CSV table of C-alpha atoms in Angstrom, one decimal:
chain,number,residue,atom,x,y,z
A,117,UNK,CA,-55.4,-26.8,26.2
A,118,UNK,CA,-53.7,-27.2,22.2
A,119,UNK,CA,-53.3,-29.7,20.5
A,120,UNK,CA,-49.4,-30.1,21.4
A,121,UNK,CA,-50.3,-30.2,25.0
A,122,UNK,CA,-52.9,-33.3,24.2
A,123,UNK,CA,-49.8,-35.5,23.1
A,124,UNK,CA,-47.0,-34.4,25.2
A,125,UNK,CA,-45.1,-37.1,26.5
A,126,UNK,CA,-48.2,-39.8,25.0
A,127,UNK,CA,-48.5,-42.6,22.5
A,128,UNK,CA,-49.9,-41.8,18.5
A,129,UNK,CA,-50.9,-44.8,16.9
A,130,UNK,CA,-50.5,-45.2,13.3
A,131,UNK,CA,-53.5,-46.8,11.7
A,132,UNK,CA,-53.1,-47.1,8.3
A,133,UNK,CA,-53.5,-49.7,5.7
A,134,UNK,CA,-52.5,-49.3,2.0
A,135,UNK,CA,-54.8,-51.2,-0.7
A,136,UNK,CA,-52.3,-54.2,-1.1
A,137,UNK,CA,-52.5,-55.7,3.0
A,138,UNK,CA,-55.6,-57.7,4.4
A,139,UNK,CA,-57.2,-55.2,6.3
A,140,UNK,CA,-57.4,-52.2,4.0
A,141,UNK,CA,-60.8,-50.2,5.0
A,142,UNK,CA,-61.6,-47.7,6.4
A,143,UNK,CA,-64.3,-49.6,8.7
A,144,UNK,CA,-61.2,-51.5,10.2
A,145,UNK,CA,-59.0,-48.8,10.5
A,146,UNK,CA,-61.9,-47.1,12.5
A,147,UNK,CA,-62.2,-49.8,14.7
A,148,UNK,CA,-58.3,-50.1,14.7
A,149,UNK,CA,-58.2,-46.3,16.0
A,150,UNK,CA,-61.2,-47.4,18.7
A,151,UNK,CA,-58.9,-50.1,19.7
A,152,UNK,CA,-55.9,-47.8,20.1
A,153,UNK,CA,-57.9,-45.1,22.3
A,154,UNK,CA,-59.0,-48.2,24.3
A,155,UNK,CA,-55.9,-49.2,25.0
A,156,UNK,CA,-54.7,-46.0,26.1
A,157,UNK,CA,-53.5,-43.6,22.5
A,158,UNK,CA,-54.1,-40.2,22.8
A,159,UNK,CA,-53.5,-39.4,19.1
A,160,UNK,CA,-54.3,-40.9,16.1
A,161,UNK,CA,-52.2,-40.6,12.6
A,162,UNK,CA,-54.1,-42.4,9.7
A,163,UNK,CA,-54.1,-41.8,5.6
A,164,UNK,CA,-56.5,-40.4,3.3
A,165,UNK,CA,-59.5,-38.6,3.7
A,166,UNK,CA,-61.8,-41.2,3.8
A,167,UNK,CA,-60.3,-43.9,6.5
A,168,UNK,CA,-60.3,-40.1,8.4
A,169,UNK,CA,-63.5,-39.4,8.3
A,170,UNK,CA,-64.4,-42.8,9.3
A,171,UNK,CA,-61.7,-42.8,12.1
A,172,UNK,CA,-63.4,-39.5,13.4
A,173,UNK,CA,-67.2,-41.9,14.1
A,174,UNK,CA,-65.0,-43.4,16.6
A,175,UNK,CA,-62.7,-41.7,18.4
A,176,UNK,CA,-62.6,-37.7,19.5
A,177,UNK,CA,-58.7,-37.5,19.3
A,178,UNK,CA,-56.1,-35.9,17.4
A,179,UNK,CA,-55.3,-36.5,14.0
A,180,UNK,CA,-52.4,-36.0,12.1
A,181,UNK,CA,-53.2,-36.7,8.7
A,182,UNK,CA,-51.4,-37.6,5.7
A,183,UNK,CA,-52.0,-38.7,2.4
A,184,UNK,CA,-49.8,-41.5,0.5
A,185,UNK,CA,-49.8,-40.7,-3.2
A,186,UNK,CA,-47.0,-42.1,-5.7
A,187,UNK,CA,-45.7,-40.3,-9.0
A,188,UNK,CA,-43.8,-42.2,-11.4
A,189,UNK,CA,-41.1,-39.5,-11.8
A,190,UNK,CA,-40.7,-38.9,-7.6
A,191,UNK,CA,-40.3,-40.8,-4.1
A,192,UNK,CA,-41.7,-38.4,-2.3
A,193,UNK,CA,-45.0,-40.0,-1.3
A,194,UNK,CA,-46.3,-39.0,1.8
A,195,UNK,CA,-48.2,-35.7,1.1
A,196,UNK,CA,-46.4,-34.9,-1.9
A,197,UNK,CA,-48.2,-31.9,-3.5
A,198,UNK,CA,-50.2,-29.3,-2.3
A,199,UNK,CA,-53.0,-31.2,-3.4
A,200,UNK,CA,-52.7,-33.4,-0.8
A,201,UNK,CA,-52.6,-30.8,1.9
A,202,UNK,CA,-55.4,-29.0,0.1
A,203,UNK,CA,-57.8,-32.4,0.9
A,204,UNK,CA,-56.4,-33.1,4.5
A,205,UNK,CA,-57.3,-29.0,5.6
A,206,UNK,CA,-60.8,-29.1,3.6
A,207,UNK,CA,-61.5,-32.5,6.2
A,208,UNK,CA,-60.1,-30.0,9.7
A,209,UNK,CA,-57.4,-32.7,10.8
A,210,UNK,CA,-55.5,-30.9,13.4
A,211,UNK,CA,-51.6,-31.3,11.8
A,212,UNK,CA,-50.9,-32.4,8.7
A,213,UNK,CA,-47.7,-34.5,7.7
A,214,UNK,CA,-46.0,-34.2,4.5
A,215,UNK,CA,-42.7,-35.9,3.4
A,216,UNK,CA,-40.2,-32.7,3.9
A,217,UNK,CA,-36.8,-34.4,2.7
A,218,UNK,CA,-33.9,-33.2,0.1
A,219,UNK,CA,-35.7,-36.0,-2.5
A,220,UNK,CA,-37.2,-34.7,-5.3
A,221,UNK,CA,-41.2,-33.3,-5.1
A,222,UNK,CA,-43.4,-34.4,-7.9
A,223,UNK,CA,-43.5,-30.9,-9.3
A,224,UNK,CA,-39.7,-30.6,-9.1
A,225,UNK,CA,-40.0,-28.0,-6.1
A,226,UNK,CA,-37.2,-28.0,-3.0
A,227,UNK,CA,-39.0,-28.6,0.7
A,228,UNK,CA,-38.5,-24.8,1.2
A,229,UNK,CA,-40.2,-23.9,-2.0
A,230,UNK,CA,-43.0,-26.2,-1.6
A,231,UNK,CA,-43.7,-25.4,1.9
A,232,UNK,CA,-43.4,-21.4,1.4
A,233,UNK,CA,-46.5,-22.0,-0.6
A,234,UNK,CA,-48.2,-24.8,2.0
A,235,UNK,CA,-47.8,-21.9,4.7
A,236,UNK,CA,-49.3,-18.8,2.7
A,237,UNK,CA,-51.8,-20.9,2.1
A,238,UNK,CA,-53.0,-22.1,5.4
A,239,UNK,CA,-51.3,-19.9,8.2
A,240,UNK,CA,-53.1,-21.6,11.0
A,241,UNK,CA,-52.4,-25.0,10.0
A,242,UNK,CA,-49.8,-27.5,12.1
A,243,UNK,CA,-47.6,-29.0,10.3
A,244,UNK,CA,-45.5,-31.6,11.1
A,245,UNK,CA,-42.4,-32.8,8.9
A,246,UNK,CA,-41.5,-36.4,8.2
A,247,UNK,CA,-37.1,-36.3,7.7
A,248,UNK,CA,-34.5,-38.8,7.5
A,249,UNK,CA,-31.6,-36.6,8.6
A,250,UNK,CA,-30.8,-34.2,10.8
A,251,UNK,CA,-29.5,-31.6,8.3
A,252,UNK,CA,-33.5,-31.9,6.5
A,253,UNK,CA,-34.7,-31.7,10.9
A,254,UNK,CA,-32.8,-28.2,10.1
A,255,UNK,CA,-33.8,-26.9,7.0
A,256,UNK,CA,-37.7,-27.7,7.9
A,257,UNK,CA,-38.0,-25.9,11.0
A,258,UNK,CA,-36.2,-22.7,9.7
A,259,UNK,CA,-38.9,-22.7,6.7
A,260,UNK,CA,-41.0,-23.3,9.6
A,261,UNK,CA,-42.7,-26.0,10.6
A,262,UNK,CA,-44.3,-27.0,13.7
A,263,UNK,CA,-43.2,-30.6,14.2
A,264,UNK,CA,-40.5,-32.4,12.8
A,265,UNK,CA,-40.3,-36.6,12.7
A,266,UNK,CA,-37.2,-38.8,12.2
A,267,UNK,CA,-40.2,-41.2,10.1
A,268,UNK,CA,-38.0,-41.2,6.9
A,269,UNK,CA,-34.4,-42.3,8.2
A,270,UNK,CA,-33.0,-45.2,6.7
A,271,UNK,CA,-36.1,-44.9,4.0
A,272,UNK,CA,-33.8,-42.1,1.6
A,273,UNK,CA,-31.2,-43.1,-0.2
A,274,UNK,CA,-28.3,-41.4,1.7
A,275,UNK,CA,-29.9,-42.2,5.4
A,276,UNK,CA,-29.5,-45.8,5.0
A,277,UNK,CA,-28.6,-47.5,8.3
A,278,UNK,CA,-29.9,-44.6,10.2
A,279,UNK,CA,-30.9,-45.3,13.7
A,280,UNK,CA,-34.1,-43.7,14.4
A,281,UNK,CA,-33.4,-43.0,18.2
A,282,UNK,CA,-30.1,-41.8,17.4
A,283,UNK,CA,-31.6,-39.1,15.0
A,284,UNK,CA,-34.1,-38.5,17.7
A,285,UNK,CA,-31.4,-37.3,20.1
A,286,UNK,CA,-29.6,-35.3,17.3
A,287,UNK,CA,-32.9,-33.5,16.7
A,288,UNK,CA,-33.7,-33.2,20.0
A,289,UNK,CA,-30.1,-31.1,20.5
A,290,UNK,CA,-30.4,-29.3,17.2
A,291,UNK,CA,-33.8,-28.0,17.1
A,292,UNK,CA,-36.2,-26.0,18.9
A,293,UNK,CA,-39.7,-26.7,17.8
A,294,UNK,CA,-41.0,-30.3,18.7
A,295,UNK,CA,-40.0,-33.7,17.6
A,296,UNK,CA,-42.2,-36.5,17.9
A,297,UNK,CA,-40.8,-39.9,17.6
A,298,UNK,CA,-41.5,-42.0,14.5
A,299,UNK,CA,-40.5,-44.6,12.1
A,300,UNK,CA,-39.4,-48.4,14.1
A,301,UNK,CA,-40.2,-47.8,17.8
A,302,UNK,CA,-41.7,-50.8,17.6
A,303,UNK,CA,-41.2,-52.4,21.4
A,304,UNK,CA,-42.7,-50.5,24.2
A,305,UNK,CA,-38.8,-49.8,25.1
A,306,UNK,CA,-37.7,-47.8,22.4
A,307,UNK,CA,-40.6,-45.9,22.0
A,308,UNK,CA,-39.7,-45.4,25.9
A,309,UNK,CA,-36.4,-44.1,25.2
A,310,UNK,CA,-37.5,-41.7,23.2
A,311,UNK,CA,-39.9,-39.9,25.4
A,312,UNK,CA,-36.6,-39.9,28.5
A,313,UNK,CA,-34.6,-38.0,25.7
A,314,UNK,CA,-37.1,-35.5,25.6
A,315,UNK,CA,-38.9,-36.6,22.6
A,316,UNK,CA,-42.5,-34.8,22.6
A,317,UNK,CA,-44.5,-38.1,22.0
A,318,UNK,CA,-43.8,-41.0,20.2
A,319,UNK,CA,-45.6,-42.7,17.1
A,320,UNK,CA,-46.1,-46.4,16.8
A,321,UNK,CA,-47.5,-48.1,13.8
A,322,UNK,CA,-46.9,-51.2,12.7
A,323,UNK,CA,-45.6,-53.0,16.2
A,324,UNK,CA,-49.7,-52.1,17.4
A,325,UNK,CA,-51.9,-52.0,13.7
A,326,UNK,CA,-50.3,-54.5,10.9
A,327,UNK,CA,-51.1,-58.0,12.3
A,328,UNK,CA,-49.6,-59.9,9.4
A,329,UNK,CA,-46.2,-58.4,9.9
A,330,UNK,CA,-46.8,-59.1,14.2
A,331,UNK,CA,-47.1,-62.9,13.3
A,332,UNK,CA,-44.9,-63.0,11.0
A,333,UNK,CA,-42.3,-62.0,13.4
A,334,UNK,CA,-43.3,-64.7,15.7
A,335,UNK,CA,-43.8,-67.1,13.5
A,336,UNK,CA,-39.8,-66.6,12.2
A,337,UNK,CA,-39.1,-67.2,16.2
A,338,UNK,CA,-41.4,-70.3,16.4
A,339,UNK,CA,-39.5,-71.8,13.1
A,340,UNK,CA,-36.0,-70.8,14.6
A,341,UNK,CA,-37.0,-72.3,17.8
A,342,UNK,CA,-39.0,-75.9,16.0
A,343,UNK,CA,-35.4,-76.4,14.1
A,344,UNK,CA,-33.0,-76.0,16.3
């Protein structure tokens, strides 16, 4: 069974914690991935090679790998250069995801230029494009990616106010490659809606794996009730 078949109509859980977050630890992320698997997840999205290595020791699920890295001259930070692609490829992740927006990349290349080099170096690798608009999704498919996701809808200056579910609808209608719903699908209802629209799979992150944000929602709700 292919990777795409394994993920078809399934839940993927994003297990990530950045350096300034309380759960920042490869060990903790590996256990988060195990908890996700036990809860019914069929795939994991993870950041950094060390986290991915730890997660592989706990679960045997398809992994969407990324490396987040900041550059002073660019807002692109999800697998921004071919160096991060190479690290993920050497680790053997099933799918490599990266920012496929029209924002300036650290090396000054356009996304099509960047991906042409990537595809030439790793022709047999599965690639997933994180986009913020329909136009970027169309361009990514034209460039030759295997999967498109609306991960960055609302996170680029020109996509402010974008509704991820609506972008999923547009991408499914406008593309022939699989569309994986990702980006603020923070309730079971939204995840179900995305699949009903025809999304190949759905990725859920913060709503499952960032307890500080989950707690904040509950705390605010309780505070509102208490003082009314």
